[in-house]
Short mmCIF file of C-alpha atoms and ligand atoms in Angstrom, two decimals:
data_model
loop_
_atom_site.label_atom_id
_atom_site.label_comp_id
_atom_site.label_asym_id
_atom_site.label_seq_id
_atom_site.Cartn_x
_atom_site.Cartn_y
_atom_site.Cartn_z
CA UNK A 58 109.39 175.67 169.98
CA UNK A 59 110.33 177.72 166.64
CA UNK A 60 109.06 176.42 163.21
CA UNK A 61 111.31 177.70 160.90
CA UNK A 62 110.66 178.26 156.88
CA UNK A 63 114.45 178.77 155.62
CA UNK A 64 113.69 179.88 151.60
CA UNK A 65 115.76 181.44 148.73
CA UNK A 66 114.08 184.63 148.16
CA UNK A 67 116.32 185.79 144.82
CA UNK A 68 116.70 183.35 141.71
CA UNK A 69 117.99 180.50 143.71
CA UNK A 70 121.55 179.41 144.70
CA UNK A 71 121.38 182.28 147.43
CA UNK A 72 123.50 180.06 149.70
CA UNK A 73 120.38 177.78 151.63
CA UNK A 74 122.86 175.05 151.87
CA UNK A 75 124.88 176.85 154.45
CA UNK A 76 122.23 178.48 156.26
CA UNK A 77 120.03 175.39 156.81
CA UNK A 78 123.35 173.19 157.71
CA UNK A 79 123.91 175.94 160.72
CA UNK A 80 120.19 176.24 161.84
CA UNK A 81 120.09 172.27 161.63
CA UNK A 82 121.52 171.62 165.03
CA UNK A 83 118.82 172.99 166.78
CA UNK A 84 116.37 171.34 164.99
CA UNK A 85 114.84 167.75 165.62
CA UNK A 86 113.22 167.60 162.06
CA UNK A 87 114.37 169.10 158.67
CA UNK A 88 111.72 168.94 155.93
CA UNK A 89 111.90 169.67 152.30
CA UNK A 90 108.72 170.67 150.69
CA UNK A 91 109.09 171.47 146.89
CA UNK A 92 111.43 170.99 143.99
CA UNK A 93 113.36 167.72 143.30
CA UNK A 94 116.77 167.18 141.72
CA UNK A 95 116.89 170.57 139.98
CA UNK A 96 117.95 171.90 143.39
CA UNK A 97 122.15 171.15 144.26
CA UNK A 98 123.38 171.50 147.87
CA UNK A 99 127.02 170.81 147.96
CA UNK A 100 128.09 169.14 151.24
CA UNK A 101 131.68 168.44 152.40
CA UNK A 102 131.91 164.85 154.08
CA UNK A 103 135.40 164.20 155.27
CA UNK A 104 137.49 165.36 152.22
CA UNK A 105 135.09 164.53 149.68
CA UNK A 106 132.76 167.14 148.20
CA UNK A 107 129.22 165.81 147.12
CA UNK A 108 126.00 167.35 145.99
CA UNK A 109 122.48 166.25 147.34
CA UNK A 110 119.77 167.19 145.53
CA UNK A 111 116.78 165.57 147.14
CA UNK A 112 117.59 164.68 150.42
CA UNK A 113 117.45 167.63 153.25
CA UNK A 114 120.75 169.38 154.69
CA UNK A 115 119.88 167.76 158.32
CA UNK A 116 121.11 164.24 157.05
CA UNK A 117 124.39 164.57 158.52
CA UNK A 118 123.19 165.19 161.75
CA UNK A 119 122.62 161.78 163.85
CA UNK A 120 119.55 163.33 165.86
CA UNK A 121 117.94 164.96 163.13
CA UNK A 122 114.64 163.22 161.32
CA UNK A 123 114.94 164.19 157.66
CA UNK A 124 111.51 164.38 155.47
CA UNK A 125 110.76 164.74 151.80
CA UNK A 126 107.19 166.09 151.59
CA UNK A 127 104.45 165.09 148.88
CA UNK A 128 105.58 168.64 147.05
CA UNK A 129 108.65 167.47 146.24
CA UNK A 130 109.29 165.43 143.05
CA UNK A 131 111.51 162.42 143.09
CA UNK A 132 114.07 161.11 140.56
CA UNK A 133 115.02 157.24 141.91
CA UNK A 134 117.85 156.98 139.80
CA UNK A 135 119.27 160.14 141.31
CA UNK A 136 117.82 159.78 145.00
CA UNK A 137 119.11 156.19 145.29
CA UNK A 138 122.68 157.67 144.16
CA UNK A 139 122.47 160.25 147.14
CA UNK A 140 121.31 157.51 149.49
CA UNK A 141 124.42 155.08 148.68
CA UNK A 142 126.87 158.06 148.69
CA UNK A 143 125.68 158.73 152.25
CA UNK A 144 125.73 155.15 153.12
CA UNK A 145 129.27 154.76 151.91
CA UNK A 146 130.23 157.82 153.70
CA UNK A 147 129.11 155.91 156.91
CA UNK A 148 125.67 157.76 157.16
CA UNK A 149 123.06 155.52 158.39
CA UNK A 150 120.68 157.67 155.89
CA UNK A 151 117.99 154.91 156.06
CA UNK A 152 117.18 155.39 159.97
CA UNK A 153 117.12 159.27 159.82
CA UNK A 154 115.02 159.75 156.49
CA UNK A 155 111.43 159.30 155.58
CA UNK A 156 109.81 160.11 152.25
CA UNK A 157 106.09 160.96 151.40
CA UNK A 158 103.92 158.28 149.96
CA UNK A 159 102.35 161.01 147.71
CA UNK A 160 105.50 162.20 145.99
CA UNK A 161 105.48 162.07 142.20
CA UNK A 162 107.93 160.03 140.80
CA UNK A 163 110.09 161.56 137.88
CA UNK A 164 110.81 158.85 135.20
CA UNK A 165 112.48 158.71 132.00
CA UNK A 166 110.16 160.00 129.77
CA UNK A 167 109.74 163.41 132.08
CA UNK A 168 113.81 163.75 131.20
CA UNK A 169 113.33 163.15 127.83
CA UNK A 170 110.23 165.41 127.24
CA UNK A 171 112.11 168.22 128.93
CA UNK A 172 115.40 168.02 126.83
CA UNK A 173 113.14 167.86 123.62
CA UNK A 174 111.04 170.72 124.74
CA UNK A 175 114.04 172.73 125.39
CA UNK A 176 115.49 171.75 122.01
CA UNK A 177 112.37 172.69 120.39
CA UNK A 178 112.61 175.90 121.56
CA UNK A 179 115.63 177.23 120.48
CA UNK A 180 116.49 180.70 121.77
CA UNK A 181 113.58 180.71 123.63
CA UNK A 182 114.14 178.19 125.99
CA UNK A 183 113.84 178.60 129.30
CA UNK A 184 117.25 177.09 130.42
CA UNK A 185 115.76 174.60 132.65
CA UNK A 186 118.19 171.97 134.35
CA UNK A 187 116.86 169.17 132.39
CA UNK A 188 116.11 167.06 135.25
CA UNK A 189 112.49 166.52 133.91
CA UNK A 190 110.88 168.98 136.70
CA UNK A 191 108.60 170.78 134.42
CA UNK A 192 107.05 167.44 132.61
CA UNK A 193 106.52 165.75 136.11
CA UNK A 194 104.69 168.57 138.20
CA UNK A 195 102.67 168.45 134.63
CA UNK A 196 101.92 165.02 135.08
CA UNK A 197 100.89 165.65 138.65
CA UNK A 198 98.53 168.50 137.86
CA UNK A 199 97.09 166.67 135.03
CA UNK A 200 96.09 163.73 137.39
CA UNK A 201 98.29 161.21 135.36
CA UNK A 202 101.34 161.23 137.65
CA UNK A 203 102.72 158.05 139.16
CA UNK A 204 103.35 158.54 142.83
CA UNK A 205 105.31 156.22 145.23
CA UNK A 206 102.13 155.22 146.84
CA UNK A 207 101.05 153.85 143.15
CA UNK A 208 103.88 151.45 142.71
CA UNK A 209 101.77 148.68 144.60
CA UNK A 210 98.61 149.75 142.55
CA UNK A 211 97.14 146.73 140.63
CA UNK A 212 95.96 149.03 137.75
CA UNK A 213 100.01 150.42 137.38
CA UNK A 214 100.77 148.14 134.37
CA UNK A 215 97.52 149.48 132.24
CA UNK A 216 98.36 153.13 133.50
CA UNK A 217 101.62 153.22 132.46
CA UNK A 218 100.86 151.53 129.10
CA UNK A 219 98.17 154.07 128.44
CA UNK A 220 100.71 157.15 129.48
CA UNK A 221 103.48 156.05 127.49
CA UNK A 222 101.39 156.15 124.45
CA UNK A 223 100.59 159.75 125.55
CA UNK A 224 104.30 160.52 126.14
CA UNK A 225 105.76 158.77 122.86
CA UNK A 226 103.36 160.41 120.72
CA UNK A 227 104.46 163.65 122.08
CA UNK A 228 108.16 162.83 121.81
CA UNK A 229 108.32 161.48 118.37
CA UNK A 230 105.38 163.15 116.29
CA UNK A 231 105.22 166.05 117.84
CA UNK A 232 108.89 166.94 119.01
CA UNK A 233 110.87 164.66 116.87
CA UNK A 234 112.97 162.94 119.43
CA UNK A 235 113.16 159.29 120.36
CA UNK A 236 110.59 157.31 121.76
CA UNK A 237 110.72 156.31 125.40
CA UNK A 238 110.58 152.37 126.31
CA UNK A 239 108.55 150.63 128.65
CA UNK A 240 111.63 148.69 129.76
CA UNK A 241 113.36 151.94 130.61
CA UNK A 242 110.62 152.98 132.98
CA UNK A 243 110.48 149.66 134.34
CA UNK A 244 114.00 149.72 135.51
CA UNK A 245 113.31 153.43 137.41
CA UNK A 246 110.30 151.74 139.05
CA UNK A 247 111.90 148.56 140.14
CA UNK A 248 114.66 150.81 141.84
CA UNK A 249 112.19 152.97 143.63
CA UNK A 250 110.23 149.97 144.63
CA UNK A 251 112.97 148.39 146.20
CA UNK A 252 114.87 151.12 147.92
CA UNK A 253 112.43 153.89 148.16
CA UNK A 254 109.20 152.16 149.38
CA UNK A 255 111.08 151.05 152.40
CA UNK A 256 111.19 154.57 153.27
CA UNK A 257 108.15 155.65 152.77
CA UNK A 258 105.76 157.05 155.56
CA UNK A 259 102.71 159.48 156.28
CA UNK A 260 104.55 162.69 156.35
CA UNK A 261 101.81 164.84 157.98
CA UNK A 262 101.18 162.23 160.67
CA UNK A 263 104.65 162.44 161.78
CA UNK A 264 104.82 166.25 161.78
CA UNK A 265 101.80 166.85 163.79
CA UNK A 266 103.38 164.44 166.20
CA UNK A 267 106.29 166.32 166.76
CA UNK A 268 103.81 169.76 166.58
CA UNK A 269 102.43 168.10 169.40
CA UNK A 270 105.59 166.95 171.38
CA UNK A 271 107.00 170.78 170.87
CA UNK A 272 109.72 169.58 168.57
CA UNK A 273 111.56 172.34 166.49
CA UNK A 274 111.11 171.93 162.52
CA UNK A 275 112.56 173.58 159.72
CA UNK A 276 110.92 173.71 156.68
CA UNK A 277 113.64 173.53 153.74
CA UNK A 278 112.79 175.23 150.55
CA UNK A 279 114.60 174.83 147.07
CA UNK A 280 115.35 177.37 144.11
CA UNK A 281 114.23 180.97 145.09
CA UNK A 282 111.10 183.03 145.20
CA UNK A 283 111.51 184.52 141.56
CA UNK A 284 111.60 181.36 140.34
CA UNK A 285 108.12 180.61 141.84
CA UNK A 286 105.32 179.27 139.07
CA UNK A 287 103.03 181.93 140.17
CA UNK A 288 104.80 184.57 141.34
CA UNK A 289 108.06 184.82 139.81
CA UNK A 290 109.42 185.48 136.37
CA UNK A 291 106.78 183.14 134.33
CA UNK A 292 107.44 181.65 132.08
CA UNK A 293 110.70 181.51 133.06
CA UNK A 294 110.67 179.81 136.45
CA UNK A 295 110.62 176.21 137.72
CA UNK A 296 107.25 174.34 138.01
CA UNK A 297 106.52 174.62 141.56
CA UNK A 298 105.53 177.24 144.02
CA UNK A 299 108.94 177.98 145.95
CA UNK A 300 107.41 180.64 148.06
CA UNK A 301 106.85 179.98 152.32
CA UNK A 302 103.37 179.25 151.48
CA UNK A 303 104.05 175.88 149.58
CA UNK A 304 105.66 174.53 152.88
CA UNK A 305 101.72 173.85 154.31
CA UNK A 306 100.65 172.19 150.98
CA UNK A 307 104.03 170.76 150.14
CA UNK A 308 104.21 168.98 153.56
CA UNK A 309 100.60 168.68 155.01
CA UNK A 310 100.83 171.56 157.88
CA UNK A 311 98.82 174.39 158.60
CA UNK A 312 99.58 178.15 158.77
CA UNK A 313 99.92 178.00 162.84
CA UNK A 314 102.56 175.45 162.66
CA UNK A 315 104.89 178.00 161.30
CA UNK A 316 106.39 180.58 163.51
CA UNK A 317 109.33 182.16 161.34
CA UNK A 318 109.91 182.68 157.77
CA UNK A 319 113.70 183.16 157.10
CA UNK A 320 114.51 185.13 153.32
CA UNK A 321 117.65 183.82 152.17
CA UNK A 322 119.73 186.17 149.65
CA UNK A 323 122.86 187.15 148.66
CA UNK A 324 124.64 190.58 148.97
CA UNK A 325 124.14 190.82 145.11
CA UNK A 326 121.82 188.87 142.76
CA UNK A 327 122.45 185.77 140.21
CA UNK A 328 120.56 183.96 138.02
CA UNK A 329 121.12 180.51 136.00
CA UNK A 330 119.02 180.17 132.76
CA UNK A 331 116.84 182.50 130.69
CA UNK A 332 114.68 185.14 131.54
CA UNK A 333 114.47 188.92 132.93
CA UNK A 334 117.05 190.08 135.24
CA UNK A 335 116.96 194.02 135.71
CA UNK A 336 120.22 194.69 137.48
CA UNK A 337 122.52 191.93 135.67
CA UNK A 338 126.07 193.06 134.99
CA UNK A 339 127.50 190.09 133.53
CA UNK A 340 126.95 186.86 131.67
CA UNK A 341 128.80 183.85 129.68
CA UNK A 342 127.42 185.66 126.51
CA UNK A 343 129.59 188.25 126.80
CA UNK A 344 128.13 191.08 128.69
CA UNK A 345 130.22 193.20 130.93
CA UNK A 346 129.64 196.23 132.86
CA UNK A 347 132.55 198.85 132.30
CA UNK A 348 134.00 198.31 135.97
CA UNK A 349 133.90 194.68 135.60
CA UNK A 350 131.99 194.51 138.98
CA UNK A 351 129.53 191.65 137.54
CA UNK A 352 132.88 189.73 136.47
CA UNK A 353 134.30 190.42 139.85
CA UNK A 354 131.09 188.76 141.47
CA UNK A 355 131.27 185.88 138.90
CA UNK A 356 134.90 185.04 139.91
CA UNK A 357 135.06 185.52 143.31
CA UNK A 358 131.79 184.24 144.04
CA UNK A 359 132.68 181.11 142.20
CA UNK A 360 129.08 181.29 140.71
CA UNK A 361 128.90 178.31 138.77
CA UNK A 362 125.47 176.10 139.13
CA UNK A 363 126.02 173.03 141.92
CA UNK A 364 123.63 170.76 139.67
CA UNK A 365 124.44 171.61 136.34
CA UNK A 366 127.90 173.46 136.41
CA UNK A 367 126.61 176.40 134.01
CA UNK A 368 128.10 179.65 134.84
CA UNK A 369 125.51 182.09 136.60
CA UNK A 370 124.36 185.72 135.52
CA UNK A 371 125.57 188.22 138.15
CA UNK A 372 124.43 191.89 139.05
CA UNK A 373 123.73 194.05 141.83
CA UNK A 374 121.67 193.68 144.74
CA UNK A 375 117.76 194.06 143.63
CA UNK A 376 115.90 195.50 146.34
CA UNK A 377 112.97 195.34 144.31
CA UNK A 378 112.85 191.31 144.25
CA UNK A 379 113.61 191.37 148.11
CA UNK A 380 110.93 193.85 148.94
CA UNK A 381 108.33 191.38 146.49
CA UNK A 382 109.85 188.74 148.55
CA UNK A 383 109.55 190.12 151.76
CA UNK A 384 105.43 190.51 150.88
CA UNK A 385 104.71 187.52 149.16
CA UNK A 386 106.79 185.18 151.84
CA UNK A 387 105.79 186.88 154.94
CA UNK A 388 109.59 186.93 155.71
CA UNK A 389 110.62 187.56 159.36
CA UNK A 390 114.04 187.86 158.91
CA UNK A 391 116.86 188.30 155.74
CA UNK A 392 120.11 186.01 155.84
CA UNK A 393 122.22 187.87 153.52
CA UNK A 394 125.26 185.68 152.08
CA UNK A 395 128.43 186.46 150.45
CA UNK A 396 129.15 189.81 151.41
CA UNK A 397 132.87 188.94 151.41
CA UNK A 398 132.37 188.84 147.54
CA UNK A 399 132.21 192.50 147.31
CA UNK A 400 135.25 193.22 149.13
CA UNK A 401 137.74 195.31 146.67
CA UNK A 402 134.96 197.04 144.77
CA UNK A 403 135.47 200.92 144.49
CA UNK A 404 131.45 201.31 144.40
CA UNK A 405 128.57 199.25 145.01
CA UNK A 406 124.99 199.65 143.93
CA UNK A 407 121.68 198.89 144.95
CA UNK A 408 118.65 198.91 142.84
CA UNK A 409 115.92 200.96 144.98
CA UNK A 410 112.66 200.94 142.21
CA UNK A 411 112.25 200.22 138.25
CA UNK A 412 111.51 203.17 135.83
CA UNK A 413 109.12 201.67 132.82
CA UNK A 414 108.29 204.02 129.91
CA UNK A 415 109.31 206.80 132.50
CA UNK A 416 107.30 206.05 135.36
CA UNK A 417 108.54 204.29 138.75
CA UNK A 418 107.00 200.84 139.25
CA UNK A 419 106.39 199.93 142.63
CA UNK A 420 106.23 196.33 142.44
CA UNK A 421 107.72 193.40 140.18
CA UNK A 422 105.21 193.43 136.98
CA UNK A 423 103.59 190.35 136.15
CA UNK A 424 104.47 190.40 132.47
CA UNK A 425 108.20 189.37 131.50
CA UNK A 426 108.37 191.60 128.69
CA UNK A 427 107.69 194.84 130.86
CA UNK A 428 110.09 193.54 133.48
CA UNK A 429 112.67 193.11 130.52
CA UNK A 430 112.13 196.93 129.62
CA UNK A 431 112.52 197.98 133.16
CA UNK A 432 115.54 200.21 133.84
CA UNK A 433 116.91 199.89 137.72
CA UNK A 434 116.81 202.87 139.69
CA UNK A 435 119.99 202.49 141.33
CA UNK A 436 121.57 204.28 144.72
CA UNK A 437 125.50 204.05 144.62
CA UNK A 438 127.36 203.67 147.58
CA UNK A 439 131.16 203.87 148.33
CA UNK A 440 132.75 200.33 148.62
CA UNK A 441 135.21 198.91 150.74
CA UNK A 442 138.84 197.67 150.30
CA UNK A 443 139.06 195.79 153.57
CA UNK A 444 138.48 192.17 153.82
CA UNK A 445 135.05 191.04 155.49
CA UNK A 446 135.96 187.25 154.79
CA UNK A 447 135.19 185.42 157.83
CA UNK A 448 134.21 188.00 160.32
CA UNK A 449 132.07 186.79 163.15
CA UNK A 450 131.24 190.14 164.78
CA UNK A 451 129.42 193.30 162.89
CA UNK A 452 131.07 195.66 164.65
CA UNK A 453 134.24 194.77 162.81
CA UNK A 454 132.59 195.31 159.46
CA UNK A 455 134.12 198.22 157.42
CA UNK A 456 131.53 201.28 157.43
CA UNK A 457 130.55 201.36 154.12
CA UNK A 458 129.36 197.59 154.39
CA UNK A 459 127.29 198.53 157.18
CA UNK A 460 125.70 201.83 155.37
CA UNK A 461 124.99 198.87 152.44
CA UNK A 462 123.37 196.56 154.94
CA UNK A 463 121.47 199.50 156.74
CA UNK A 464 120.23 200.35 153.34
CA UNK A 465 119.03 196.88 152.34
CA UNK A 466 117.21 196.77 156.09
CA UNK A 467 115.43 200.06 155.22
CA UNK A 468 114.38 199.35 151.46
CA UNK A 469 113.38 195.86 151.88
CA UNK A 470 111.30 196.55 155.06
CA UNK A 471 112.88 193.55 156.89
CA UNK A 472 115.58 193.11 159.72
CA UNK A 473 118.86 191.14 158.60
CA UNK A 474 119.22 188.34 161.54
CA UNK A 475 122.15 186.68 159.87
CA UNK A 476 125.04 187.32 158.04
CA UNK A 477 127.17 185.12 155.75
CA UNK A 478 130.75 186.29 155.05
CA UNK A 479 132.29 183.05 153.94
CA UNK A 480 131.42 179.60 152.66
CA UNK A 481 132.51 177.94 156.40
CA UNK A 482 130.00 177.25 159.19
CA UNK A 483 132.07 179.66 161.12
CA UNK A 484 132.03 182.48 158.71
CA UNK A 485 128.73 183.74 160.55
CA UNK A 486 127.27 187.01 162.22
CA UNK A 487 123.97 186.37 163.98
CA UNK A 488 122.13 189.46 164.88
CA UNK A 489 118.78 191.07 165.82
CA UNK A 490 119.21 193.89 163.05
CA UNK A 491 122.06 195.59 161.48
CA UNK A 492 120.60 198.80 163.26
CA UNK A 493 121.13 197.78 166.84
P1 IMP B 43 113.97 173.89 136.18
O1 IMP B 43 113.49 173.70 137.47
O2 IMP B 43 114.81 172.80 135.73
O3 IMP B 43 112.63 173.45 135.27
O4 IMP B 43 114.33 174.98 135.44
C1 IMP B 43 113.62 175.90 135.48
C2 IMP B 43 114.36 177.51 135.77
O5 IMP B 43 114.77 177.19 137.16
C3 IMP B 43 115.89 177.74 134.83
O6 IMP B 43 116.01 178.88 134.78
C4 IMP B 43 117.04 176.58 135.96
O7 IMP B 43 117.73 177.37 135.75
C5 IMP B 43 116.17 177.33 137.20
N1 IMP B 43 116.49 176.73 138.31
C6 IMP B 43 115.58 175.48 138.52
N2 IMP B 43 116.55 175.03 139.92
C7 IMP B 43 117.10 175.69 140.32
C8 IMP B 43 118.04 175.83 141.39
O8 IMP B 43 118.30 175.10 142.49
N3 IMP B 43 119.16 177.01 141.67
C9 IMP B 43 118.81 178.10 140.75
N4 IMP B 43 117.89 177.86 139.43
C10 IMP B 43 117.38 177.22 139.34
#
């Protein structure tokens, strides 16, 4: 039995979808534990490309049970769209998917608040995905959220009236936005009642039974460790814990029920939205390095958000970020993705430390202003002109690419166990370490 947590360990978009898709066939259960429709995983079904936001990536396999845990926030409109899209593609999703009755619902006022708050912040905005994630988690923590199980509560109408008074006061009086009507909210609630309630289940019980039976379970994370509300670049983070530990609370399993933690990261770094990014080279606001390496990464890596289509900021691999992630998640193996994007660069750089006011920092500072002022300390390595696209055997890697990967292992203190060299399932090398 191997129960594995698979998480992103940069700022999201590390290529988790592909890695989870590769691991899924060995699994009996794939369970999502946090986030919501801010995540986007592109799947290709037949000729059609489609983006899943809530549903775990195991859903395409007929012998895998897909679970959405209590740590996840669910938008009924978007989740029902996903269900319908899969049903149309002939996937019996309703037989393969169970949702925790404890999941919080993202309702129209959450999206309205997300948009109004971002607009009010102007230049200081977080750059959220606009999916209502923050306001929904805020209601959860404030103990006024509506969960799937509450759809049958006798006092739901009263609670909603009370909550709408507060929400509309915030929207209209405080943020100068439009009020949300009860009718709009009722449409979402009715849809959830009709389409989602039939899928609810006691997820900890199901997982416990699988654990007892020796099943293989994949705990699937969303976003990345640097977007974690506690350990990331606060306040430029998402509103949930994205670290491996969140798999426990977000599904209802114990620490002994996890065997491995796979940390997924690109061979370079990207970020969408605002916030510090010490190794940034390139962004849509006009930042560009002299050798155009950042632009090369953005273009060759097709760095646009799967959920919002926003261009991503790009920069060199930051080993400070990955070291931090290895520590806070207990990462047991690294999956490095998009190595091929670096093909053709004359030189590649690895950030191995930060200098702040003349001092070398040993870890990621909690204060964003300090992180913003940090200068990356780089090791410059030789690039390679050979094509690594689609390589499946690490012995065929150009020597310079092997050197980069060896340094990543050494500096981050963790072995690379998977290396992805292209978008397809076949474009992968499995290894125990680049050094063996
Ligand atoms: P929110 O999760 O929509 O509140 O957005 C908060 C921050 O997290 C913003 O910088 C988003 O761009 C970022 N973010 C949220 N979800 C993802 C994701 O799946 N990939 C990358 N960035 C994300």
